[in-house]
Coordinates of C-alpha atoms in Angstrom, one line a residue:
X1 CA 42.4 25.7 22.9
X2 CA 41.1 23.6 25.7
X3 CA 44.6 23.1 27.5
X4 CA 44.7 27.0 27.1
X5 CA 41.6 27.6 28.8
X6 CA 42.3 25.1 31.6
X7 CA 45.5 26.8 31.8
X8 CA 44.0 30.4 32.1
X9 CA 41.5 28.9 34.6
X10 CA 44.1 27.2 36.6
X11 CA 47.3 29.6 36.3
X12 CA 45.7 33.0 35.8
X13 CA 46.9 35.8 32.6
X14 CA 50.6 35.6 32.9
X15 CA 53.1 37.9 31.2
X16 CA 55.4 34.8 31.2
X17 CA 52.9 32.9 29.3
X18 CA 51.0 35.3 26.8
X19 CA 50.1 33.1 24.0
X20 CA 46.6 32.1 25.6
X21 CA 46.5 35.7 27.2
X22 CA 44.3 36.7 23.7
X23 CA 41.0 34.3 24.8
X24 CA 38.2 36.3 27.0
X25 CA 38.2 36.1 30.5
X26 CA 34.5 35.0 31.1
X27 CA 35.3 31.4 30.5
X28 CA 38.3 30.8 32.3
X29 CA 36.6 32.8 35.2
X30 CA 33.9 30.7 34.9
X31 CA 35.5 27.5 35.4
X32 CA 37.2 28.9 38.2
X33 CA 34.3 29.7 40.3
X34 CA 32.6 26.7 39.4
X35 CA 35.7 24.7 41.0
X36 CA 36.0 26.8 44.4
X37 CA 32.3 25.6 44.6
X38 CA 32.8 22.2 43.5
X39 CA 34.5 19.5 44.9
X40 CA 36.7 17.3 42.3
X41 CA 39.1 18.8 40.1
X42 CA 39.0 21.7 37.3
X43 CA 38.0 19.4 34.6
X44 CA 34.9 19.0 36.8
X45 CA 34.0 22.5 37.1
X46 CA 34.6 22.8 33.5
X47 CA 31.9 20.0 32.4
X48 CA 29.3 21.4 34.6
X49 CA 30.0 25.2 33.2
X50 CA 29.8 23.9 29.9
X51 CA 27.0 21.7 30.3
X52 CA 25.0 24.3 31.9
X53 CA 26.0 26.8 29.5
X54 CA 24.4 24.6 26.8
X55 CA 21.4 23.8 28.8
X56 CA 20.8 27.3 28.4
X57 CA 21.5 27.8 25.7
X58 CA 19.3 25.5 24.0
X59 CA 16.4 26.6 26.4
X60 CA 17.2 30.5 24.8
X61 CA 17.3 28.7 21.7
X62 CA 13.7 27.0 21.9
X63 CA 11.9 30.2 23.4
X64 CA 13.6 32.1 20.8
X65 CA 11.9 30.4 17.8
X66 CA 8.6 31.1 19.7
X67 CA 9.4 34.8 20.7
X68 CA 10.7 35.8 17.1
X69 CA 9.7 33.4 14.7
X70 CA 6.6 32.9 16.0
X71 CA 6.6 28.8 15.3
X72 CA 6.1 26.7 18.0
X73 CA 6.6 23.4 15.9
X74 CA 10.4 24.4 14.7
X75 CA 11.1 25.4 18.4
X76 CA 12.2 21.6 19.3
X77 CA 13.4 20.8 15.9
X78 CA 15.9 23.7 16.3
X79 CA 17.3 22.6 19.6
X80 CA 17.3 18.8 18.5
X81 CA 19.1 19.9 15.2
X82 CA 22.0 21.8 17.5
X83 CA 22.2 19.1 20.4
X84 CA 22.9 16.3 17.6
X85 CA 24.6 18.2 15.1
X86 CA 28.4 16.1 14.0
X87 CA 30.1 18.8 16.1
X88 CA 28.2 19.6 19.0
X89 CA 30.5 17.7 21.6
X90 CA 32.2 20.7 21.0
X91 CA 29.7 22.3 23.5
X92 CA 30.7 20.0 26.0
X93 CA 34.5 20.3 25.7
X94 CA 36.4 23.2 28.0
X95 CA 36.0 25.8 25.4
X96 CA 33.9 29.3 25.0
X97 CA 31.5 27.8 22.4
X98 CA 28.8 27.1 25.0
X99 CA 29.0 30.2 27.0
X100 CA 29.1 32.3 23.8
X101 CA 26.2 30.8 22.6
X102 CA 24.0 31.2 25.4
X103 CA 24.9 34.8 25.9
X104 CA 24.5 35.3 21.9
X105 CA 20.8 33.6 22.1
X106 CA 19.9 35.5 25.4
X107 CA 21.0 39.3 23.7
X108 CA 18.6 38.1 20.7
X109 CA 16.1 36.4 23.1
X110 CA 15.6 39.6 24.7
X111 CA 16.3 42.1 21.7
X112 CA 13.1 40.2 20.1
X113 CA 11.1 40.8 22.9
X114 CA 12.3 44.5 23.1
X115 CA 13.6 44.0 26.7
X116 CA 16.9 45.9 25.8
X117 CA 18.4 46.1 29.4
X118 CA 18.1 42.3 29.9
X119 CA 19.6 41.9 26.4
X120 CA 22.7 44.1 26.6
X121 CA 24.5 41.8 29.4
X122 CA 23.7 39.1 27.0
X123 CA 26.0 40.8 24.5
X124 CA 28.3 42.4 27.4
X125 CA 29.2 38.6 28.4
X126 CA 29.5 37.5 25.2
X127 CA 31.8 40.0 24.4
X128 CA 34.1 39.1 27.7
X129 CA 33.7 35.3 26.4
X130 CA 35.1 36.1 22.9
X131 CA 36.0 39.6 21.5
X132 CA 34.5 39.4 18.5
X133 CA 31.2 39.7 20.9
X134 CA 31.6 43.2 20.1
X135 CA 30.2 43.3 16.5
X136 CA 27.0 42.2 17.9
X137 CA 26.1 46.0 18.8
X138 CA 25.6 46.0 15.2
X139 CA 23.3 43.0 15.3
X140 CA 21.6 44.3 18.6
X141 CA 20.9 47.7 16.8
X142 CA 19.6 45.8 13.6
X143 CA 17.1 43.9 15.9
X144 CA 16.7 47.1 17.9
X145 CA 15.1 49.3 14.1
X146 CA 13.6 46.4 12.7
X147 CA 11.2 45.7 16.1
X148 CA 10.3 49.6 15.8
X149 CA 6.6 50.1 14.4
X150 CA 7.7 53.8 13.2
X151 CA 8.1 54.8 9.5
X152 CA 10.0 57.8 9.5
X153 CA 13.8 57.4 9.3
X154 CA 14.5 60.0 11.9
X155 CA 11.8 58.9 14.3
X156 CA 13.2 55.3 14.3
X157 CA 16.7 56.2 15.1
X158 CA 15.8 58.9 17.8
X159 CA 13.6 56.6 19.8
X160 CA 16.3 53.8 19.1
X161 CA 18.8 55.7 20.9
X162 CA 16.3 56.5 23.6
X163 CA 15.5 52.8 24.0
X164 CA 18.2 51.4 23.0
X165 CA 21.5 53.0 24.9
X166 CA 22.0 50.3 27.2
X167 CA 23.4 48.2 24.4
X168 CA 26.7 50.9 24.1
X169 CA 27.6 48.0 26.9
X170 CA 28.2 45.3 24.4
X171 CA 31.5 46.8 23.0
X172 CA 32.5 48.3 26.7
X173 CA 33.4 44.1 27.2
X174 CA 36.1 44.6 25.0
X175 CA 37.5 47.9 26.5
X176 CA 37.4 46.1 29.7
X177 CA 39.1 43.1 28.3
X178 CA 41.8 45.4 26.7
X179 CA 42.3 47.4 29.9
X180 CA 42.6 44.3 32.2
X181 CA 45.3 43.1 30.1
X182 CA 47.3 46.3 29.8
X183 CA 46.8 46.5 34.0
X184 CA 48.7 43.1 34.0
X185 CA 51.2 44.1 31.5
X186 CA 50.6 42.1 28.9
X187 CA 51.3 42.8 25.6
X188 CA 48.7 44.0 22.7
X189 CA 46.7 41.4 20.9
X190 CA 48.1 41.7 17.7
X191 CA 51.3 41.1 18.6
X192 CA 50.3 38.3 20.5
X193 CA 48.6 36.8 17.2
X194 CA 51.9 37.9 15.3
X195 CA 54.5 36.5 17.0
X196 CA 53.0 33.3 19.4
X197 CA 49.9 32.3 16.9
X198 CA 52.0 32.8 13.5

């Protein structure tokens, strides 16, 4: 997949090469943006993006352990475990893993504090990195309802809608990606999976 992400960053989404167009736009866009800012090639830009995204993810994981779990001693262990996992090298590869993880942890970190206007962009960006990010709306809604102090389900639901309406941005990332693909004249994602990805 790294080859596909680098190809998308260099050549964009093309109907003549539809296979990789199922990948979200955030990762190749980030590679391209950093390539324009940095000297060197696209590989260097991708490495910088992935390294920065993983650093943000580790920082957010540390803070999430403190804020959500209330366990300061857990935080360094969680960060060290994630960084030293046997497959953690994937977080340095030109893939969407680091960016997606940072966005998801941003959603959880700000959501754990009830800062929904700050949490929603994390979910939106996660959806732009990977289409399954749209499912985070369910997780965010559960986190929103969990953090409320009221006991009545009706009051909890009304208060949740009042405070968490901004979470509707999360699935809009999938809608925006679909519209972008349609504008480019690309075949539907399910057709690409059936015809190109087998």
